[in-house]
C-alpha positions as semicolon CSV with decimal commas, in nm:
position;residue;x (nm);y (nm);z (nm)
1;M;0,390;1,129;1,141
2;S;0,108;1,279;0,910
3;T;-0,257;1,142;0,881
4;E;-0,312;1,104;0,471
5;N;-0,594;1,357;0,459
6;E;-0,827;1,530;0,225
7;G;-0,552;1,410;0,016
8;N;0,586;0,527;-0,045
9;E;1,454;0,230;-0,655
10;G;3,875;-1,037;-1,888
11;T;4,065;-1,278;-2,157
12;A;4,129;-1,169;-2,520
13;A;3,809;-1,356;-2,739
14;E;3,955;-1,572;-2,971
15;A;4,038;-1,493;-3,378
16;V;3,669;-1,662;-3,473
17;P;3,699;-1,835;-3,862
18;S;3,645;-1,594;-4,174
19;V;3,242;-1,732;-4,308
20;P;3,148;-1,601;-4,640
21;S;3,024;-1,250;-4,660
22;A;2,713;-1,371;-4,780
23;P;2,550;-1,702;-4,717
24;P;2,507;-1,919;-5,022
25;V;2,148;-1,914;-5,199
26;P;1,978;-2,264;-5,222
27;A;1,829;-2,376;-5,540
28;D;1,498;-2,293;-5,425
29;A;1,553;-2,017;-5,273
30;P;1,344;-1,680;-5,384
31;R;1,578;-1,486;-5,667
32;G;1,574;-1,131;-5,751
33;P;1,536;-1,023;-6,073
34;S;1,813;-1,201;-6,330
35;G;2,174;-1,124;-6,271
36;S;2,135;-1,005;-5,888
37;T;2,166;-1,117;-5,597
38;P;1,958;-1,056;-5,320
39;A;2,229;-0,825;-5,023
40;P;2,292;-0,936;-4,709
41;P;2,115;-0,739;-4,369
42;P;2,335;-0,466;-4,213
43;S;2,494;-0,674;-3,904
44;P;2,219;-0,599;-3,584
45;A;2,392;-0,420;-3,367
46;Y;2,140;-0,494;-2,978
47;S;2,042;-0,165;-2,752
48;P;1,747;-0,215;-2,492
49;G;1,553;-0,013;-2,462
50;P;1,279;0,151;-2,232
51;D;1,077;-0,074;-2,202
52;T;1,322;-0,349;-2,171
53;E;1,251;-0,376;-1,922
54;A;1,330;-0,708;-1,623
55;A;1,050;-0,796;-1,542
56;Q;1,029;-0,824;-1,096
57;P;0,905;-1,075;-0,862
58;F;0,575;-1,049;-0,704
59;P;0,563;-1,289;-0,405
60;P;0,278;-1,522;-0,334
61;T;0,251;-1,516;-0,125
62;G;0,014;1,350;2,456
63;E;-0,134;1,554;2,841
64;P;-0,399;1,470;3,040
65;A;-0,733;1,302;2,886
66;P;-1,014;1,531;2,969
67;T;-1,304;1,199;2,959
68;T;-1,340;0,993;3,304
69;S;-1,453;0,703;3,114
70;M;-1,173;0,652;2,923
71;P;-0,802;0,789;2,835
72;S;-0,947;1,110;2,737
73;V;-0,707;1,263;2,388
74;P;-0,500;1,544;2,318
75;D;-0,675;1,895;2,245
76;T;-0,342;1,920;2,047
77;P;-0,182;1,639;1,819
78;P;0,143;1,446;1,909
79;P;0,467;1,600;1,842
80;G;0,527;1,501;1,528
81;V;0,265;1,363;1,417
82;R;0,055;1,563;1,120
83;S;-0,231;1,489;0,953
84;A;-0,143;1,445;0,533
85;A;-0,366;1,758;0,592
86;E;-0,109;2,017;0,798
87;A;0,251;1,874;0,716
88;N;0,403;2,169;0,788
89;W;0,469;2,029;1,172
90;P;0,828;1,981;1,173
91;P;0,798;1,656;1,418
92;P;1,118;1,592;1,626
93;P;1,221;1,265;1,637
94;P;1,025;0,975;1,773
95;T;1,176;0,788;2,047
96;V;0,892;0,610;2,099
97;P;0,728;0,471;1,798
98;A;0,592;0,806;1,641
99;Y;0,213;0,974;1,655
100;A;0,046;1,065;1,374
101;H;-0,089;1,430;1,310
102;H;-0,390;1,444;1,068
103;G;-0,380;1,464;0,805
104;A;0,518;0,545;-0,789
105;D;1,637;-0,955;-2,737
106;G;2,004;-1,057;-2,720
107;G;2,183;-0,980;-3,086
108;G;2,254;-1,277;-3,225
109;P;2,644;-1,358;-3,442
110;V;2,623;-1,220;-3,781
111;W;2,797;-1,209;-4,104
112;G;3,052;-1,108;-4,154
113;A;3,253;-0,955;-4,446
114;P;3,655;-1,095;-4,533
115;D;3,753;-0,962;-4,856
116;Q;3,821;-1,326;-4,995
117;L;3,828;-1,706;-4,776
118;H;4,141;-1,788;-4,677
119;S;4,290;-2,146;-4,842
120;P;4,404;-2,454;-4,563
121;V;4,781;-2,458;-4,513
122;G;4,954;-2,714;-4,395
123;P;4,998;-3,097;-4,541
124;R;4,700;-3,177;-4,549
125;K;4,608;-3,586;-4,323
126;R;4,438;-3,851;-4,379
127;G;4,180;-3,988;-4,173
128;M;3,911;-3,841;-3,994
129;G;4,093;-3,517;-4,132
130;G;3,843;-3,579;-4,452
131;L;3,480;-3,573;-4,190
132;V;3,661;-3,306;-4,062
133;A;3,660;-3,115;-4,394
134;A;3,282;-3,268;-4,430
135;V;3,095;-3,155;-4,152
136;A;3,261;-2,732;-4,196
137;A;3,118;-2,771;-4,564
138;A;2,791;-2,905;-4,413
139;A;2,781;-2,647;-4,162
140;L;2,884;-2,343;-4,356
141;I;2,626;-2,483;-4,665
142;A;2,314;-2,524;-4,295
143;G;2,441;-2,130;-4,211
144;G;2,431;-2,011;-4,594
145;I;2,050;-2,144;-4,600
146;G;1,903;-2,025;-4,209
147;G;2,100;-1,716;-4,376
148;A;1,858;-1,622;-4,709
149;L;1,611;-1,814;-4,597
150;G;1,584;-1,614;-4,257
151;Y;1,689;-1,268;-4,458
152;W;1,392;-1,395;-4,736
153;A;1,130;-1,475;-4,436
154;A;1,218;-1,113;-4,313
155;D;1,245;-0,868;-4,665
156;R;0,872;-1,023;-4,660
157;N;0,712;-0,921;-4,322
158;G;0,937;-0,646;-4,154
159;T;0,983;-0,289;-4,335
160;T;1,337;-0,207;-4,549
161;S;1,439;0,107;-4,495
162;G;1,759;0,307;-4,549
163;G;1,893;0,016;-4,491
164;S;1,705;-0,096;-4,180
165;T;1,508;-0,346;-4,154
166;T;1,281;-0,462;-3,886
167;V;1,036;-0,727;-3,787
168;A;0,637;-0,619;-3,608
169;A;0,525;-0,806;-3,253
170;S;0,344;-1,097;-3,337
171;A;0,139;-1,056;-3,040
172;N;-0,062;-0,765;-3,018
173;P;-0,060;-0,601;-2,681
174;H;-0,440;-0,597;-2,605
175;D;-0,444;-0,978;-2,594
176;L;-0,149;-0,986;-2,348
177;K;-0,240;-1,197;-1,963
178;R;-0,120;-1,099;-1,651
179;D;-0,137;-1,347;-1,407
180;P;-0,370;-1,331;-1,168
181;G;-0,116;-1,350;-0,900
182;T;0,088;-1,047;-0,987
183;V;0,089;-0,609;-0,855
184;A;-0,083;-0,586;-1,270
185;G;-0,382;-0,836;-1,237
186;V;-0,475;-0,781;-0,899
187;A;-0,465;-0,384;-0,917
188;A;-0,651;-0,455;-1,251
189;K;-0,972;-0,638;-0,998
190;A;-0,879;-0,429;-0,745
191;L;-0,879;-0,009;-0,919
192;P;-1,287;-0,115;-1,061
193;S;-1,408;-0,069;-0,649
194;V;-1,210;0,203;-0,542
195;V;-1,342;0,550;-0,553
196;T;-1,219;0,904;-0,530
197;I;-1,412;1,069;-0,331
198;D;-1,422;1,438;-0,295
199;A;-1,520;1,641;0,006
200;Q;-1,607;2,043;-0,020
201;A;-1,753;2,256;0,277
202;G;-2,061;2,376;0,307
203;D;-1,715;2,749;0,298
204;G;-1,641;2,615;0,010
205;E;-1,278;2,412;0,156
206;G;-1,266;2,102;0,103
207;G;-1,019;1,819;0,028
208;T;-0,912;1,481;-0,213
209;G;-0,864;1,122;-0,091
210;T;-0,933;0,726;-0,104
211;G;-1,210;0,485;-0,025
212;F;-1,342;0,191;-0,169
213;V;-1,633;-0,011;-0,108
214;Y;-1,774;-0,230;0,150
215;D;-2,058;-0,378;0,021
216;K;-2,319;-0,481;-0,305
217;E;-2,583;-0,150;-0,204
218;G;-2,370;0,082;-0,241
219;H;-2,165;0,162;0,127
220;I;-1,873;0,302;0,083
221;L;-1,552;0,287;0,411
222;T;-1,338;0,569;0,416
223;N;-1,118;0,748;0,661
224;N;-1,291;1,036;0,891
225;H;-1,075;1,276;0,843
226;V;-1,155;1,223;0,457
227;V;-1,473;1,341;0,458
228;A;-1,467;1,517;0,885
229;S;-1,495;1,874;0,633
230;A;-1,844;1,774;0,512
231;A;-1,994;1,573;0,684
232;D;-2,244;1,841;0,833
233;N;-2,334;2,047;0,573
234;G;-2,146;1,890;0,292
235;Q;-2,094;1,758;-0,007
236;L;-1,904;1,457;-0,099
237;T;-1,905;1,300;-0,423
238;A;-1,758;0,895;-0,504
239;T;-1,528;0,854;-0,845
240;F;-1,539;0,507;-0,977
241;S;-1,162;0,410;-1,178
242;D;-1,394;0,505;-1,509
243;G;-1,513;0,824;-1,455
244;R;-1,817;0,684;-1,355
245;K;-1,909;0,999;-1,013
246;Y;-2,216;0,956;-0,803
247;D;-2,340;1,118;-0,535
248;A;-2,256;1,041;-0,189
249;E;-2,333;1,101;0,189
250;V;-2,211;1,004;0,522
251;V;-2,390;0,674;0,691
252;G;-2,149;0,712;0,976
253;R;-1,786;0,857;1,176
254;A;-1,650;0,740;1,434
255;Q;-1,337;1,025;1,487
256;G;-1,130;0,827;1,800
257;Y;-1,141;0,522;1,475
258;D;-1,036;0,742;1,196
259;V;-1,339;0,498;0,978
260;A;-1,610;0,662;0,837
261;V;-1,893;0,449;0,657
262;L;-2,057;0,616;0,344
263;K;-2,364;0,564;0,167
264;L;-2,480;0,596;-0,259
265;K;-2,743;0,833;-0,306
266;N;-2,750;0,647;-0,628
267;P;-2,552;0,343;-0,627
268;P;-2,539;0,155;-0,995
269;P;-2,602;-0,225;-1,012
270;G;-2,265;-0,527;-1,027
271;L;-2,146;-0,288;-0,695
272;T;-1,824;-0,555;-0,645
273;P;-1,681;-0,486;-0,302
274;L;-1,309;-0,604;-0,306
275;A;-1,209;-0,875;-0,068
276;L;-1,154;-0,810;0,329
277;G;-0,861;-1,083;0,463
278;N;-0,733;-1,136;0,785
279;S;-0,442;-0,835;0,963
280;E;-0,461;-1,088;1,221
281;Q;-0,270;-1,313;0,978
282;V;-0,051;-1,097;0,850
283;A;0,371;-1,103;0,867
284;V;0,612;-0,850;0,849
285;G;0,763;-0,913;0,528
286;D;0,420;-1,033;0,357
287;S;0,376;-0,834;-0,008
288;T;0,154;-0,501;-0,009
289;I;0,007;-0,309;-0,256
290;A;-0,196;0,030;-0,172
291;I;-0,447;0,198;-0,335
292;G;-0,561;0,592;-0,395
293;A;-0,537;0,895;-0,528
294;P;-0,215;1,093;-0,405
295;F;-0,202;1,495;-0,434
296;G;-0,489;1,312;-0,646
297;L;-0,315;1,101;-0,798
298;S;-0,585;0,892;-0,828
299;N;-0,630;0,535;-0,920
300;T;-0,214;0,507;-0,871
301;V;-0,127;0,212;-0,726
302;T;0,215;0,115;-0,515
303;T;0,379;-0,131;-0,365
304;G;0,542;-0,176;-0,012
305;I;0,548;-0,497;0,264
306;I;0,446;-0,534;0,595
307;S;0,724;-0,317;0,730
308;A;0,702;-0,393;1,108
309;K;0,246;-0,482;1,366
310;N;0,142;-0,323;1,619
311;R;0,233;-0,026;1,556
312;P;0,130;0,229;1,831
313;V;0,006;0,526;1,659
314;A;-0,217;0,919;1,694
315;S;-0,349;1,111;1,481
316;G;-0,576;1,411;1,440
317;D;-0,781;1,555;1,215
318;G;-0,682;1,928;1,205
319;S;-1,016;2,070;1,346
320;G;-0,892;2,048;1,727
321;G;-1,062;1,802;1,776
322;S;-0,947;1,476;2,012
323;N;-0,742;1,211;1,806
324;S;-0,737;0,930;1,668
325;Y;-0,571;0,623;1,811
326;M;-0,466;0,241;1,655
327;S;-0,224;-0,019;1,636
328;A;-0,143;-0,013;1,318
329;L;0,005;-0,192;1,005
330;Q;0,329;0,012;0,902
331;T;0,461;-0,073;0,554
332;D;0,708;0,063;0,352
333;A;0,417;0,104;-0,040
334;S;0,437;0,477;-0,078
335;I;0,132;0,695;0,050
336;N;0,068;1,015;0,070
337;P;-0,176;1,280;0,036
338;G;-0,474;1,183;-0,054
339;N;-0,384;0,829;0,028
340;S;-0,644;0,774;0,309
341;G;-0,880;0,519;0,309
342;G;-0,829;0,342;0,091
343;P;-0,745;-0,050;0,108
344;L;-0,486;-0,152;0,213
345;L;-0,375;-0,509;-0,030
346;D;-0,253;-0,814;0,040
347;S;-0,085;-1,029;-0,266
348;R;-0,418;-1,204;-0,336
349;G;-0,606;-0,830;-0,358
350;A;-0,799;-0,873;-0,071
351;V;-0,767;-0,564;0,176
352;I;-0,640;-0,685;0,530
353;G;-0,578;-0,245;0,638
354;I;-0,719;0,108;0,522
355;N;-0,457;0,356;0,446
356;S;-0,475;0,702;0,679
357;A;-0,120;0,783;0,849
358;I;0,291;0,853;0,743
359;Q;0,560;0,956;0,888
360;S;0,669;1,281;0,796
361;T;0,985;1,529;0,815
362;G;0,830;1,761;0,778
363;S;0,805;2,032;0,541
364;G;0,996;2,377;0,475
365;V;0,955;2,715;0,376
366;G;0,650;2,765;0,146
367;Q;0,521;2,391;0,172
368;T;0,192;2,298;0,239
369;Q;0,235;1,916;0,278
370;A;0,432;1,666;0,316
371;G;0,526;1,373;0,123
372;S;0,603;0,993;0,194
373;I;0,990;0,937;0,340
374;G;0,836;0,490;0,335
375;L;0,635;0,450;0,666
376;G;0,280;0,478;0,604
377;F;0,044;0,295;0,895
378;A;-0,299;0,125;0,749
379;I;-0,605;0,022;0,955
380;P;-0,580;-0,290;1,063
381;I;-0,936;-0,463;0,883
382;N;-1,012;-0,666;1,106
383;Q;-1,068;-0,377;1,372
384;A;-1,206;-0,125;1,083
385;T;-1,445;-0,390;0,984
386;N;-1,690;-0,448;1,376
387;V;-1,645;-0,056;1,337
388;A;-1,836;-0,038;1,008
389;Q;-2,077;-0,297;1,027
390;Q;-2,104;-0,055;1,402
391;L;-2,192;0,285;1,187
392;I;-2,389;0,073;0,886
393;K;-2,642;-0,093;1,223
394;T;-2,712;0,180;1,483
395;G;-2,498;0,489;1,299
396;Q;-2,246;0,534;1,628
397;P;-1,947;0,390;1,722
398;V;-1,912;0,164;2,013
399;Y;-1,535;0,191;2,236
400;P;-1,367;-0,026;2,508
401;V;-1,282;0,167;2,807
402;I;-1,116;0,070;3,084
403;G;-1,305;0,361;3,247
404;A;-0,985;0,488;3,390
405;T;-0,765;0,855;3,182
406;V;-0,441;0,851;3,158
407;T;-0,180;1,063;3,078
408;M;-0,049;1,154;2,664
409;D;0,285;1,098;2,766
410;E;0,546;0,930;2,592
411;K;0,811;0,908;2,887
412;T;0,681;0,763;3,077
413;G;0,742;0,381;3,091
414;G;0,391;0,257;3,056
415;A;0,036;0,491;3,098
416;V;0,021;0,646;3,345
417;I;-0,395;0,680;3,552
418;S;-0,369;1,072;3,611
419;D;-0,471;1,247;3,922
420;Q;-0,727;1,353;3,840
421;G;-1,048;1,364;3,519
422;A;-1,189;1,646;3,353
423;A;-1,320;1,943;3,510
424;G;-1,183;1,797;3,823
425;T;-1,337;1,448;3,745
426;A;-1,212;1,128;3,931
427;A;-0,935;0,998;3,677
428;V;-1,037;0,686;3,803
429;A;-1,481;0,609;3,725
430;K;-1,645;0,550;3,991
431;D;-1,816;0,132;3,992
432;G;-1,548;0,106;3,650
433;P;-1,372;-0,156;3,537
434;A;-1,071;0,003;3,608
435;A;-1,160;0,098;4,021
436;R;-1,365;-0,293;3,980
437;A;-1,036;-0,414;3,964
438;G;-0,886;-0,190;4,236
439;L;-0,683;0,034;4,026
440;R;-0,535;0,325;4,094
441;A;-0,506;0,722;4,019
442;G;-0,120;0,664;3,994
443;D;-0,062;0,359;3,833
444;V;0,145;0,333;3,577
445;I;0,052;0,014;3,349
446;T;0,229;-0,177;3,140
447;K;0,142;-0,486;2,975
448;F;-0,179;-0,512;2,833
449;N;-0,230;-0,883;2,775
450;D;0,118;-1,021;2,675
451;T;0,167;-0,648;2,454
452;V;0,379;-0,383;2,592
453;I;0,303;-0,009;2,771
454;D;0,475;0,226;2,753
455;S;0,279;0,521;2,735
456;G;-0,095;0,645;2,710
457;P;-0,136;0,612;2,267
458;T;-0,079;0,288;2,261
459;L;-0,289;0,165;2,586
460;I;-0,566;0,366;2,361
461;G;-0,444;0,236;2,041
462;E;-0,445;-0,133;2,246
463;I;-0,758;-0,173;2,427
464;W;-0,948;-0,026;2,070
465;T;-0,839;-0,344;1,925
466;H;-1,117;-0,574;2,158
467;Q;-1,490;-0,529;2,219
468;P;-1,690;-0,388;2,498
469;G;-1,708;-0,697;2,745
470;D;-1,324;-0,862;2,638
471;Q;-1,170;-0,921;2,936
472;V;-0,805;-0,843;2,966
473;T;-0,493;-0,906;3,195
474;L;-0,333;-0,507;3,287
475;T;0,031;-0,557;3,472
476;Y;0,108;-0,226;3,704
477;K;0,308;-0,097;3,896
478;R;0,263;0,079;4,222
479;N;0,519;0,182;4,493
480;G;0,768;0,050;4,253
481;R;0,617;-0,297;4,347
482;T;0,408;-0,563;4,034
483;A;0,088;-0,661;4,039
484;T;-0,221;-0,793;3,785
485;A;-0,529;-0,777;3,725
486;E;-0,746;-0,887;3,525
487;V;-1,056;-0,625;3,412
488;T;-1,341;-0,631;3,215
489;L;-1,369;-0,401;2,955
490;G;-1,682;-0,133;2,965
491;E;-1,805;0,030;2,608
492;R;-1,933;0,477;2,544
493;K;-2,169;0,477;2,281
494;G;-2,040;0,777;2,041
495;D;-1,762;1,039;2,023
496;S;-1,865;1,307;2,286
């Protein structure tokens, strides 16, 4: 898996009675020059063109950690997980949820041309026969009048050339209206609030990502790994869908959450923030719309559904530093390198997540980036909003912690508290939340409240969906026995 770095389709027909080779012309129908009769139009052949596309409905809707205050992050991203920038890692098929590494007229009847009209065969009958004949004659006369008028209208309103008649569309394409609930309607409303971010480091290295307008003051919400390379001495620009470009600066970054907030240096008036949804109310099967700049292709819109919730994902920024962890929304909307930091919208156009990572099959020889295989991951917007507010207010993130170091192994059946922490320190911090709850080194945490915990990364992702001070219930195993502990989460400020 990789994070989206700077960079998701007989019975035979009965014989038809012959009809006149040309429709009868009524007395008041337009006529040509004396002695001439307008030729009938050629029989139209129906052939669906490339534009006759059926409209589709859019539903309404791993290793010991180096810290003592919290689970540590491995220096090397887990196997099978990669960022979009380094999507050439060959990830093995995960046996637990994969972790990410840094980084869309039917033709009507036609006139026949029989040689002649055929006379009725057989003796004439009295009674209803006369009525039937009269009805048939009236039908032919009506058909003739309709055909003549239709041909006259086509000859006046269309273009006749070389035996071909064309009729112009009655509606101006610019006048077409899209329902607000359609994909086109949602995209048209959201695109002006989405920006393409260009991040250039001091050494000239850089890449492309995505962000979106968070408030009217000019704050832009995106991924940390999109801007990390240019955060210190680099240059950041944000380009809107109409081509307007603005310089930007970093307000704050949260590496562990993979969230960053930028601010336009000279924000234009009239900015429209995207509406924020509630990621807690998202259900599997809900429709999704992703907007971003995959492989640098700005303003790209793709669609899909929520294919899973609470998916544990660990992703790195490619710098060899600590990983980011999330309990992610999984979507099959096509997400590729460059989509990172862009909004994942619901069918109403509200943001429910920040696109952050993809599962990748790896890249072959000569390839530098892998693309979407229909497994994309987004940071739930409820979590991202809490982080953004912290960054705007203080410039640094705040993390909830249990005060214990757990291993990053994936096949342990839970989150195992390590024998010791970083640099030989205690794995369970003295007087920390875990210590006060009676947890010890070697305990295997198997549940966090009602969520099953199968590994260290899963535990961290669940902890970080909460706030410091929240009380949670941990279920753990010790010496083959299962027990529970009530833990009040502590806090850690900053990424260092």
